[in-house]
Amino acid sequence: MNVREVNFDGLVGPTHNYSGLAHGNVASMSHEGLISNPKEGALQGLAKMKSLLDAGFVQGVLPPQQRPDLGALRALGFTGSAKQVLERAAREAPQILRAVCSASSMWTANAGTVTPSVDAPDGRVHFTPANLQSSFHRYLEPETTGRVLAAIFRDEARFAHHPALPATPAFSDEGAANHTRLCADHGEPGAHLFVYGRQAFGGEVEPKRYPARQTLEASQAIARQHGLSPAQTVFAQQHPDAIDAGVFHNDVIAVGNGPVLLYHEMAFLDEQKTLDELRKKMATPLIPVRVPIEAVSLDDAVASYLFNSQLLSKPDGSMTLVVPGECEENEDVWRTIQDLLLAGPNPINEVLVKDVKQSMRNGGGPACLRLRVALSAAERDALSGRVLLDDALYGELTAWVERHYRDRLAPEDLADPQLAEETLTALDELTRILGIGSVYPFQLG
Ligand code: SUG
């Protein structure tokens, strides 16, 4: 079978900016209005991908989406040429303009939920794009996400694509950021941990300050779509106090890989029940790595993004933890990594520190930037397009970024029709580099 986990990182798009669009995401809210550097952001993302490639991991890449989304502006009644549409939106509805310019598709942990073929009754890999209905800027993503996933995972004998769930609060879905698969090894059957923030029908406990972005009903629907049985699934409620402290996705407070679940003590409303159920449904002993609140406070967990690390398996069974640079700057967090994680009774024996600051200021750490897809050798061979990173593709993509990206973007630049032109030209070229065909609306009109 030779199953490997492929991390598909989202390329940071040419309109990457700080618009403060994500309520309940502390970094996004506190960096609103800052000047961004899309070129640096894209190069930081590519550098992370390249260092994982160099370390022997299989690395994939997903393209950014076309922004500004002029189609969305037109649907909202802004008519005329691209220039007229952008000018009028900037004048009359600057918040809407900011939303349609967001490069948020870079956080591919929210692109969708994936079930590997070993767990699916029909032996195919299953995909559901997340509806991301919690915010307008992210609600704009799933249509193109579905097209991109279908273009890359095109072989119908091996890959199955489901529609995004109904985009309404009862089925609020944010994808793989709230889904963790625990198993002996990526090619072995897994238990699927779905973490939700609220129950739409009949729920009692909810966060008070910030929105819960995932419902139990959404998670259950995804499991049904993918053919997962109750014996394969665990549904656990996220601790509402964590959401109210800025933990807007489960991947801001927990990360799993193979049999290891690294989590903060405040991750789940009922920690013991969650672990017990996992133990019952996993085919291998669970290795819980619990970080107590005395070691790392909720605020430090949110500020450092310790749990938004990537936990990756090496061929010998040991694991590498890929943490954002912010972890090194926080004394408690860095000590916890050394004392509790690296020195503890678990397979984690290496830490890699990566600078993804441009994304971090929007609340997107290393784990947000990637969609995990466990694929057999035959499934990897069946991918369409040129989306698995190698040295040549890395070279082409960095040169492409250098050629097309700006190194400074202020909120008032978003109305510049030239930016829309530049993005169009860049993405047109990118689809040729990646060989994925036409996945964008393209015409500026
Ligand atoms: O949805 N930030 C994203 C960050 C997503 C992180 N993903 C995971 N945790 N998996 C969000 O909150 C901010 C955009 C802005 O403010 O301009 C934003 O959308």
Tab-separated table of C-alpha atoms and ligand atoms in Angstrom:
chain	number	residue	atom	x	y	z
A	1	MET	CA	0.000	0.000	0.000
A	2	ASN	CA	2.800	2.390	0.930
A	3	VAL	CA	0.470	5.019	2.370
A	4	ARG	CA	2.022	8.396	3.075
A	5	GLU	CA	0.394	11.478	4.451
A	6	VAL	CA	0.601	14.315	1.942
A	7	ASN	CA	0.314	17.802	3.367
A	8	PHE	CA	-1.262	20.058	0.766
A	9	ASP	CA	-0.314	23.602	1.719
A	10	GLY	CA	-2.272	26.551	0.410
A	11	LEU	CA	-0.196	29.104	-1.452
A	12	VAL	CA	-0.594	32.541	0.098
A	13	GLY	CA	-2.442	34.618	-2.492
A	14	PRO	CA	-1.369	37.964	-3.998
A	15	THR	CA	-4.054	39.891	-2.060
A	16	HIS	CA	-2.980	38.668	1.408
A	17	ASN	CA	-3.939	41.465	3.785
A	18	TYR	CA	-4.984	42.292	7.340
A	19	SER	CA	-8.657	43.156	7.394
A	20	GLY	CA	-9.655	41.944	10.849
A	21	LEU	CA	-12.425	39.866	9.348
A	22	ALA	CA	-12.513	36.929	11.747
A	23	HIS	CA	-14.519	37.586	14.910
A	24	GLY	CA	-13.244	35.357	17.703
A	25	ASN	CA	-9.823	34.959	16.092
A	26	VAL	CA	-7.634	37.073	18.355
A	27	ALA	CA	-4.740	37.542	15.906
A	28	SER	CA	-7.039	38.586	13.067
A	29	MET	CA	-8.867	41.068	15.279
A	30	SER	CA	-5.718	42.599	16.737
A	31	HIS	CA	-3.859	43.066	13.449
A	32	GLU	CA	-6.633	44.790	11.549
A	33	GLY	CA	-5.360	47.579	9.316
A	34	LEU	CA	-1.702	46.534	9.383
A	35	ILE	CA	0.229	46.681	6.125
A	36	SER	CA	0.816	43.193	4.799
A	37	ASN	CA	3.580	41.765	2.653
A	38	PRO	CA	2.012	39.179	0.312
A	39	LYS	CA	5.366	38.339	-1.280
A	40	GLU	CA	6.949	37.582	2.063
A	41	GLY	CA	3.868	35.586	3.098
A	42	ALA	CA	3.982	33.410	-0.012
A	43	LEU	CA	7.741	32.878	0.314
A	44	GLN	CA	7.403	31.963	4.004
A	45	GLY	CA	4.786	29.375	3.062
A	46	LEU	CA	6.949	27.973	0.294
A	47	ALA	CA	9.978	27.857	2.594
A	48	LYS	CA	7.973	25.780	5.095
A	49	MET	CA	6.933	23.411	2.303
A	50	LYS	CA	10.508	23.119	1.040
A	51	SER	CA	11.987	22.346	4.437
A	52	LEU	CA	9.440	19.546	4.941
A	53	LEU	CA	10.231	18.212	1.480
A	54	ASP	CA	13.928	18.298	2.352
A	55	ALA	CA	13.198	16.473	5.609
A	56	GLY	CA	11.709	13.595	3.599
A	57	PHE	CA	7.975	14.335	3.891
A	58	VAL	CA	5.618	14.320	0.915
A	59	GLN	CA	4.483	17.863	0.261
A	60	GLY	CA	1.647	19.039	-1.953
A	61	VAL	CA	0.492	22.478	-2.968
A	62	LEU	CA	-2.941	24.003	-3.554
A	63	PRO	CA	-3.450	27.219	-5.528
A	64	PRO	CA	-4.895	30.425	-4.057
A	65	GLN	CA	-8.305	31.691	-5.161
A	66	GLN	CA	-9.031	34.600	-7.428
A	67	ARG	CA	-9.481	37.787	-5.464
A	68	PRO	CA	-10.978	40.339	-5.428
A	69	ASP	CA	-14.073	38.228	-6.028
A	70	LEU	CA	-15.773	40.531	-8.507
A	71	GLY	CA	-18.525	37.979	-9.075
A	72	ALA	CA	-19.507	38.326	-5.415
A	73	LEU	CA	-19.542	42.129	-5.691
A	74	ARG	CA	-21.678	41.968	-8.829
A	75	ALA	CA	-24.097	39.594	-7.107
A	76	LEU	CA	-24.428	42.231	-4.403
A	77	GLY	CA	-25.494	44.861	-6.927
A	78	PHE	CA	-22.223	46.564	-7.819
A	79	THR	CA	-22.389	46.906	-11.590
A	80	GLY	CA	-20.159	48.168	-14.379
A	81	SER	CA	-16.535	47.596	-15.267
A	82	ALA	CA	-14.113	46.072	-12.776
A	83	LYS	CA	-12.826	49.558	-11.997
A	84	GLN	CA	-16.336	50.899	-11.388
A	85	VAL	CA	-17.315	47.924	-9.248
A	86	LEU	CA	-14.209	48.246	-7.073
A	87	GLU	CA	-14.471	52.028	-6.720
A	88	ARG	CA	-18.102	51.939	-5.722
A	89	ALA	CA	-17.558	49.089	-3.254
A	90	ALA	CA	-14.615	50.972	-1.700
A	91	ARG	CA	-16.784	54.073	-1.336
A	92	GLU	CA	-20.053	52.549	-0.176
A	93	ALA	CA	-19.112	49.266	1.455
A	94	PRO	CA	-15.427	49.077	2.434
A	95	GLN	CA	-16.078	46.083	4.724
A	96	ILE	CA	-17.522	44.107	1.833
A	97	LEU	CA	-14.614	45.048	-0.391
A	98	ARG	CA	-12.179	43.805	2.251
A	99	ALA	CA	-14.038	40.524	2.517
A	100	VAL	CA	-13.973	39.828	-1.223
A	101	CYS	CA	-10.211	40.518	-1.263
A	102	SER	CA	-9.244	38.091	1.495
A	103	ALA	CA	-6.591	35.520	0.676
A	104	SER	CA	-8.132	33.234	3.314
A	105	SER	CA	-8.087	30.146	1.075
A	106	MET	CA	-4.409	29.809	2.092
A	107	TRP	CA	-5.659	28.080	5.283
A	108	THR	CA	-6.370	24.779	3.613
A	109	ALA	CA	-7.069	23.019	6.920
A	110	ASN	CA	-10.448	24.664	6.337
A	111	ALA	CA	-10.719	23.656	2.684
A	112	GLY	CA	-12.573	20.470	3.522
A	113	THR	CA	-12.701	17.166	5.361
A	114	VAL	CA	-10.912	14.140	3.963
A	115	THR	CA	-11.378	10.439	4.696
A	116	PRO	CA	-8.600	8.148	3.450
A	117	SER	CA	-9.566	5.144	1.334
A	118	VAL	CA	-8.616	2.622	4.043
A	119	ASP	CA	-11.519	3.879	6.190
A	120	ALA	CA	-14.148	4.311	3.474
A	121	PRO	CA	-16.506	1.436	2.615
A	122	ASP	CA	-16.032	1.944	-1.129
A	123	GLY	CA	-12.230	2.091	-0.887
A	124	ARG	CA	-12.019	5.622	-2.297
A	125	VAL	CA	-10.649	8.817	-0.729
A	126	HIS	CA	-13.592	11.058	0.207
A	127	PHE	CA	-13.683	14.865	0.156
A	128	THR	CA	-16.252	17.419	1.317
A	129	PRO	CA	-15.421	21.110	0.884
A	130	ALA	CA	-16.217	23.042	4.071
A	131	ASN	CA	-19.102	25.467	3.645
A	132	LEU	CA	-17.356	28.092	5.810
A	133	GLN	CA	-20.663	29.839	6.283
A	134	SER	CA	-19.591	31.524	9.544
A	135	SER	CA	-18.075	34.497	7.752
A	136	PHE	CA	-18.764	36.149	4.417
A	137	HIS	CA	-15.124	36.241	3.282
A	138	ARG	CA	-14.739	32.492	3.817
A	139	TYR	CA	-18.196	31.570	2.529
A	140	LEU	CA	-16.826	32.673	-0.852
A	141	GLU	CA	-14.292	29.815	-0.905
A	142	PRO	CA	-16.099	26.441	-1.185
A	143	GLU	CA	-17.229	26.679	-4.795
A	144	THR	CA	-13.705	27.145	-6.129
A	145	THR	CA	-12.293	24.781	-3.494
A	146	GLY	CA	-14.594	22.057	-4.819
A	147	ARG	CA	-13.395	22.735	-8.373
A	148	VAL	CA	-9.727	22.670	-7.333
A	149	LEU	CA	-10.086	19.413	-5.375
A	150	ALA	CA	-12.022	17.798	-8.222
A	151	ALA	CA	-9.366	18.936	-10.722
A	152	ILE	CA	-6.514	17.432	-8.706
A	153	PHE	CA	-8.257	14.336	-7.341
A	154	ARG	CA	-9.950	13.681	-10.652
A	155	ASP	CA	-9.794	9.905	-10.970
A	156	GLU	CA	-13.329	8.805	-10.072
A	157	ALA	CA	-12.238	5.238	-9.430
A	158	ARG	CA	-10.086	6.459	-6.537
A	159	PHE	CA	-11.535	9.778	-5.352
A	160	ALA	CA	-15.096	10.695	-4.318
A	161	HIS	CA	-16.320	14.287	-4.005
A	162	HIS	CA	-19.341	15.328	-1.974
A	163	PRO	CA	-21.157	18.640	-2.047
A	164	ALA	CA	-20.483	21.152	0.721
A	165	LEU	CA	-23.151	20.986	3.435
A	166	PRO	CA	-26.074	23.433	3.290
A	167	ALA	CA	-24.575	26.847	4.062
A	168	THR	CA	-26.755	27.650	7.032
A	169	PRO	CA	-25.880	27.952	10.749
A	170	ALA	CA	-27.210	24.476	11.657
A	171	PHE	CA	-24.597	22.882	9.364
A	172	SER	CA	-21.728	25.268	9.965
A	173	ASP	CA	-18.614	23.404	8.838
A	174	GLU	CA	-14.951	24.455	8.922
A	175	GLY	CA	-13.396	21.270	7.605
A	176	ALA	CA	-10.319	19.372	8.695
A	177	ALA	CA	-9.414	21.952	11.353
A	178	ASN	CA	-12.040	20.199	13.479
A	179	HIS	CA	-11.284	16.639	12.397
A	180	THR	CA	-8.447	14.393	13.585
A	181	ARG	CA	-7.781	10.854	12.494
A	182	LEU	CA	-6.035	8.577	14.993
A	183	CYS	CA	-4.470	5.323	13.865
A	184	ALA	CA	-1.460	3.051	14.311
A	185	ASP	CA	-0.013	4.241	11.047
A	186	HIS	CA	-1.448	6.258	8.119
A	187	GLY	CA	-2.187	3.105	6.131
A	188	GLU	CA	-4.023	1.415	9.026
A	189	PRO	CA	-7.720	1.904	9.876
A	190	GLY	CA	-8.377	5.008	11.944
A	191	ALA	CA	-10.781	6.459	14.483
A	192	HIS	CA	-12.181	9.833	13.428
A	193	LEU	CA	-12.408	12.505	16.093
A	194	PHE	CA	-14.833	15.242	15.090
A	195	VAL	CA	-14.792	18.243	17.418
A	196	TYR	CA	-17.730	20.649	17.379
A	197	GLY	CA	-18.409	23.898	19.174
A	198	ARG	CA	-22.170	23.753	19.408
A	199	GLN	CA	-25.154	21.552	18.778
A	200	ALA	CA	-27.735	23.238	16.550
A	201	PHE	CA	-30.734	21.174	17.583
A	202	GLY	CA	-31.178	20.683	21.304
A	203	GLY	CA	-27.723	21.747	22.471
A	204	GLU	CA	-27.309	23.308	25.897
A	205	VAL	CA	-23.731	24.458	26.306
A	206	GLU	CA	-22.332	27.118	24.008
A	207	PRO	CA	-19.597	29.744	24.128
A	208	LYS	CA	-20.804	33.143	25.322
A	209	ARG	CA	-18.378	35.574	23.789
A	210	TYR	CA	-17.291	34.230	20.428
A	211	PRO	CA	-19.073	32.103	17.839
A	212	ALA	CA	-18.767	28.318	17.665
A	213	ARG	CA	-17.941	27.628	14.030
A	214	GLN	CA	-18.628	23.891	13.851
A	215	THR	CA	-21.882	22.152	14.716
A	216	LEU	CA	-22.347	18.551	15.770
A	217	GLU	CA	-24.909	18.204	12.988
A	218	ALA	CA	-22.353	19.263	10.384
A	219	SER	CA	-19.756	16.794	11.667
A	220	GLN	CA	-22.304	13.981	11.710
A	221	ALA	CA	-23.375	14.772	8.144
A	222	ILE	CA	-19.763	14.619	6.915
A	223	ALA	CA	-19.261	11.258	8.617
A	224	ARG	CA	-22.434	9.985	6.903
A	225	GLN	CA	-21.356	11.316	3.499
A	226	HIS	CA	-18.024	9.518	3.836
A	227	GLY	CA	-19.653	6.266	4.918
A	228	LEU	CA	-18.059	6.231	8.372
A	229	SER	CA	-19.807	4.006	10.909
A	230	PRO	CA	-20.402	4.784	14.604
A	231	ALA	CA	-17.610	2.318	15.390
A	232	GLN	CA	-15.195	4.610	13.540
A	233	THR	CA	-16.269	8.005	14.893
A	234	VAL	CA	-16.063	10.040	18.083
A	235	PHE	CA	-17.909	13.359	18.346
A	236	ALA	CA	-16.603	15.591	21.111
A	237	GLN	CA	-17.634	19.081	22.120
A	238	GLN	CA	-14.928	21.689	22.290
A	239	HIS	CA	-14.668	23.472	25.625
A	240	PRO	CA	-16.744	26.670	25.304
A	241	ASP	CA	-14.309	28.575	27.542
A	242	ALA	CA	-11.561	27.789	25.060
A	243	ILE	CA	-13.622	29.198	22.187
A	244	ASP	CA	-14.245	32.296	24.291
A	245	ALA	CA	-10.474	32.621	24.802
A	246	GLY	CA	-9.900	32.668	21.031
A	247	VAL	CA	-9.729	28.959	20.161
A	248	PHE	CA	-11.947	29.244	17.091
A	249	HIS	CA	-10.975	25.822	15.694
A	250	ASN	CA	-9.974	22.599	17.440
A	251	ASP	CA	-6.606	22.754	15.671
A	252	VAL	CA	-5.745	25.790	17.789
A	253	ILE	CA	-5.796	23.575	20.904
A	254	ALA	CA	-5.098	19.989	19.792
A	255	VAL	CA	-3.218	18.080	17.126
A	256	GLY	CA	-3.158	14.361	16.481
A	257	ASN	CA	-0.993	12.117	14.387
A	258	GLY	CA	-0.878	8.340	14.240
A	259	PRO	CA	-1.724	7.174	17.787
A	260	VAL	CA	-0.641	10.482	19.408
A	261	LEU	CA	-3.108	13.113	20.563
A	262	LEU	CA	-1.359	16.253	21.756
A	263	TYR	CA	-3.892	18.492	23.473
A	264	HIS	CA	-4.403	21.183	26.053
A	265	GLU	CA	-6.381	20.271	29.142
A	266	MET	CA	-9.054	22.801	28.109
A	267	ALA	CA	-9.529	21.346	24.631
A	268	PHE	CA	-12.636	19.251	25.301
A	269	LEU	CA	-15.739	19.840	27.384
A	270	ASP	CA	-15.488	16.268	28.648
A	271	GLU	CA	-11.859	15.229	28.427
A	272	GLN	CA	-12.217	11.821	30.034
A	273	LYS	CA	-15.161	10.757	27.918
A	274	THR	CA	-13.380	11.846	24.749
A	275	LEU	CA	-10.273	9.805	25.599
A	276	ASP	CA	-12.307	6.784	26.708
A	277	GLU	CA	-14.292	6.738	23.468
A	278	LEU	CA	-11.161	7.114	21.384
A	279	ARG	CA	-9.549	4.206	23.227
A	280	LYS	CA	-12.594	2.077	22.519
A	281	LYS	CA	-12.648	2.854	18.822
A	282	MET	CA	-8.947	2.902	17.986
A	283	ALA	CA	-7.277	-0.279	16.781
A	284	THR	CA	-4.082	0.684	18.586
A	285	PRO	CA	-3.343	2.154	22.045
A	286	LEU	CA	-3.896	5.912	22.222
A	287	ILE	CA	-0.878	7.964	23.271
A	288	PRO	CA	-2.332	11.064	24.923
A	289	VAL	CA	0.044	13.985	25.453
A	290	ARG	CA	-1.767	16.368	27.775
A	291	VAL	CA	-0.581	19.905	28.370
A	292	PRO	CA	-1.994	21.206	31.665
A	293	ILE	CA	-3.124	24.776	32.101
A	294	GLU	CA	-0.371	25.339	34.713
A	295	ALA	CA	2.217	24.656	32.017
A	296	VAL	CA	0.604	26.723	29.252
A	297	SER	CA	-2.280	29.118	29.850
A	298	LEU	CA	-5.091	29.367	27.325
A	299	ASP	CA	-3.879	32.842	26.378
A	300	ASP	CA	-0.365	31.542	25.740
A	301	ALA	CA	-1.736	28.614	23.734
A	302	VAL	CA	-3.633	31.090	21.540
A	303	ALA	CA	-0.781	33.595	21.245
A	304	SER	CA	1.948	31.019	20.513
A	305	TYR	CA	-0.161	28.570	18.461
A	306	LEU	CA	1.698	25.657	20.072
A	307	PHE	CA	-1.173	23.315	19.187
A	308	ASN	CA	-1.377	24.587	15.631
A	309	SER	CA	1.804	22.682	14.996
A	310	GLN	CA	2.142	19.978	12.413
A	311	LEU	CA	2.878	16.592	13.913
A	312	LEU	CA	4.494	14.427	11.267
A	313	SER	CA	5.546	10.772	11.215
A	314	LYS	CA	9.043	9.786	10.186
A	315	PRO	CA	9.767	6.370	8.678
A	316	ASP	CA	11.116	4.999	11.984
A	317	GLY	CA	7.870	5.850	13.808
A	318	SER	CA	9.246	8.895	15.607
A	319	MET	CA	7.586	12.272	15.038
A	320	THR	CA	8.562	15.826	14.178
A	321	LEU	CA	6.654	18.781	15.584
A	322	VAL	CA	6.618	21.797	13.264
A	323	VAL	CA	5.941	24.854	15.397
A	324	PRO	CA	5.585	28.527	14.488
A	325	GLY	CA	8.387	30.920	15.516
A	326	GLU	CA	6.080	32.432	18.151
A	327	CYS	CA	6.543	29.266	20.281
A	328	GLU	CA	10.229	29.958	20.660
A	329	GLU	CA	9.504	33.471	21.894
A	330	ASN	CA	7.222	32.309	24.708
A	331	GLU	CA	9.151	31.032	27.715
A	332	ASP	CA	6.430	28.725	29.133
A	333	VAL	CA	5.638	27.285	25.744
A	334	TRP	CA	9.266	26.674	24.813
A	335	ARG	CA	9.912	25.003	28.171
A	336	THR	CA	6.846	22.803	27.671
A	337	ILE	CA	8.107	21.744	24.257
A	338	GLN	CA	11.473	20.763	25.742
A	339	ASP	CA	10.345	19.191	29.021
A	340	LEU	CA	6.931	17.740	28.336
A	341	LEU	CA	6.901	17.009	24.632
A	342	LEU	CA	10.458	16.175	23.570
A	343	ALA	CA	11.473	14.534	26.852
A	344	GLY	CA	8.119	12.839	27.560
A	345	PRO	CA	7.053	9.228	26.942
A	346	ASN	CA	5.817	9.754	23.387
A	347	PRO	CA	7.245	9.447	19.847
A	348	ILE	CA	7.876	13.222	19.411
A	349	ASN	CA	11.657	13.616	19.257
A	350	GLU	CA	12.266	16.612	17.042
A	351	VAL	CA	11.009	20.162	16.783
A	352	LEU	CA	11.262	22.344	13.695
A	353	VAL	CA	10.631	26.071	14.078
A	354	LYS	CA	9.131	27.798	11.043
A	355	ASP	CA	8.543	31.488	10.449
A	356	VAL	CA	5.052	31.959	9.024
A	357	LYS	CA	4.478	35.355	10.607
A	358	GLN	CA	2.568	36.871	7.696
A	359	SER	CA	-0.065	34.159	8.084
A	360	MET	CA	0.149	34.062	11.887
A	361	ARG	CA	-0.990	37.685	12.100
A	362	ASN	CA	-4.255	36.499	10.609
A	363	GLY	CA	-4.462	33.581	13.030
A	364	GLY	CA	-3.088	30.991	10.623
A	365	GLY	CA	-0.242	28.796	11.895
A	366	PRO	CA	1.637	25.875	10.295
A	367	ALA	CA	-1.294	23.463	10.714
A	368	CYS	CA	-3.870	25.919	9.320
A	369	LEU	CA	-1.850	26.186	6.142
A	370	ARG	CA	-2.153	22.517	5.238
A	371	LEU	CA	-4.755	19.917	4.295
A	372	ARG	CA	-3.720	16.386	5.224
A	373	VAL	CA	-4.486	13.684	2.686
A	374	ALA	CA	-3.215	10.167	3.372
A	375	LEU	CA	-2.622	8.539	-0.022
A	376	SER	CA	-1.335	5.170	-1.192
A	377	ALA	CA	1.377	5.078	-3.862
A	378	ALA	CA	-1.279	4.290	-6.492
A	379	GLU	CA	-3.407	7.230	-5.314
A	380	ARG	CA	-0.421	9.559	-5.439
A	381	ASP	CA	0.266	8.362	-8.970
A	382	ALA	CA	-3.363	9.046	-9.878
A	383	LEU	CA	-3.190	12.749	-8.939
A	384	SER	CA	-3.853	15.135	-11.816
A	385	GLY	CA	-1.655	18.164	-12.391
A	386	ARG	CA	1.753	18.899	-10.978
A	387	VAL	CA	0.932	19.460	-7.336
A	388	LEU	CA	3.542	17.426	-5.470
A	389	LEU	CA	6.456	19.627	-4.569
A	390	ASP	CA	9.943	18.815	-5.806
A	391	ASP	CA	12.977	21.058	-6.159
A	392	ALA	CA	12.025	22.114	-9.677
A	393	LEU	CA	8.449	23.052	-8.757
A	394	TYR	CA	9.684	24.906	-5.676
A	395	GLY	CA	12.053	26.893	-7.896
A	396	GLU	CA	9.290	27.739	-10.358
A	397	LEU	CA	6.862	28.758	-7.652
A	398	THR	CA	9.319	31.025	-5.852
A	399	ALA	CA	10.246	32.672	-9.154
A	400	TRP	CA	6.520	33.071	-9.905
A	401	VAL	CA	5.973	34.774	-6.535
A	402	GLU	CA	8.975	37.052	-7.072
A	403	ARG	CA	7.604	38.025	-10.472
A	404	HIS	CA	3.998	38.743	-9.563
A	405	TYR	CA	3.589	39.586	-5.885
A	406	ARG	CA	3.663	42.976	-4.199
A	407	ASP	CA	5.671	43.430	-1.030
A	408	ARG	CA	3.290	45.925	0.505
A	409	LEU	CA	-0.467	45.991	0.669
A	410	ALA	CA	-2.449	48.496	2.717
A	411	PRO	CA	-6.247	48.242	3.102
A	412	GLU	CA	-6.733	51.168	0.692
A	413	ASP	CA	-4.798	49.320	-2.032
A	414	LEU	CA	-7.516	46.688	-2.255
A	415	ALA	CA	-9.642	48.896	-4.516
A	416	ASP	CA	-6.810	49.263	-7.024
A	417	PRO	CA	-8.019	47.658	-10.298
A	418	GLN	CA	-4.376	47.016	-11.104
A	419	LEU	CA	-4.228	44.557	-8.200
A	420	ALA	CA	-7.107	42.578	-9.712
A	421	GLU	CA	-5.260	42.548	-13.068
A	422	GLU	CA	-2.010	41.432	-11.466
A	423	THR	CA	-3.767	38.621	-9.635
A	424	LEU	CA	-5.490	37.463	-12.789
A	425	THR	CA	-2.197	37.361	-14.699
A	426	ALA	CA	-0.447	35.568	-11.838
A	427	LEU	CA	-3.153	32.910	-11.429
A	428	ASP	CA	-3.404	32.344	-15.151
A	429	GLU	CA	0.294	31.536	-15.160
A	430	LEU	CA	-0.014	29.412	-12.017
A	431	THR	CA	-2.668	27.142	-13.506
A	432	ARG	CA	-0.202	26.445	-16.302
A	433	ILE	CA	2.651	25.732	-13.858
A	434	LEU	CA	0.434	23.381	-11.832
A	435	GLY	CA	-1.322	21.916	-14.865
A	436	ILE	CA	-4.742	21.963	-13.221
A	437	GLY	CA	-6.828	23.472	-16.030
A	438	SER	CA	-9.229	26.325	-15.555
A	439	VAL	CA	-10.525	26.488	-12.000
A	440	TYR	CA	-11.085	30.258	-11.791
A	441	PRO	CA	-13.860	32.528	-13.019
A	442	PHE	CA	-11.081	34.723	-14.520
A	443	GLN	CA	-12.847	37.388	-16.642
A	444	LEU	CA	-12.622	40.788	-14.998
A	445	GLY	CA	-15.186	42.347	-17.337
B	1	SUG	O1	-10.858	31.601	9.496
B	1	SUG	N1	-8.349	34.033	9.481
B	1	SUG	C1	-8.728	32.654	9.370
B	1	SUG	C2	-7.659	31.787	9.973
B	1	SUG	C3	-7.922	30.340	9.757
B	1	SUG	C4	-7.023	29.457	10.538
B	1	SUG	N2	-7.298	28.102	10.266
B	1	SUG	C5	-7.223	27.098	11.144
B	1	SUG	N3	-7.157	27.298	12.452
B	1	SUG	N4	-7.279	25.899	10.690
B	1	SUG	C6	-10.066	32.375	10.052
B	1	SUG	O2	-10.302	32.921	11.132
B	1	SUG	C7	-8.508	36.420	9.016
B	1	SUG	C8	-8.645	37.295	7.808
B	1	SUG	C9	-8.450	38.742	8.079
B	1	SUG	O3	-8.623	39.193	9.203
B	1	SUG	O4	-8.096	39.490	7.125
B	1	SUG	C10	-9.004	34.997	8.794
B	1	SUG	O5	-9.912	34.765	8.037
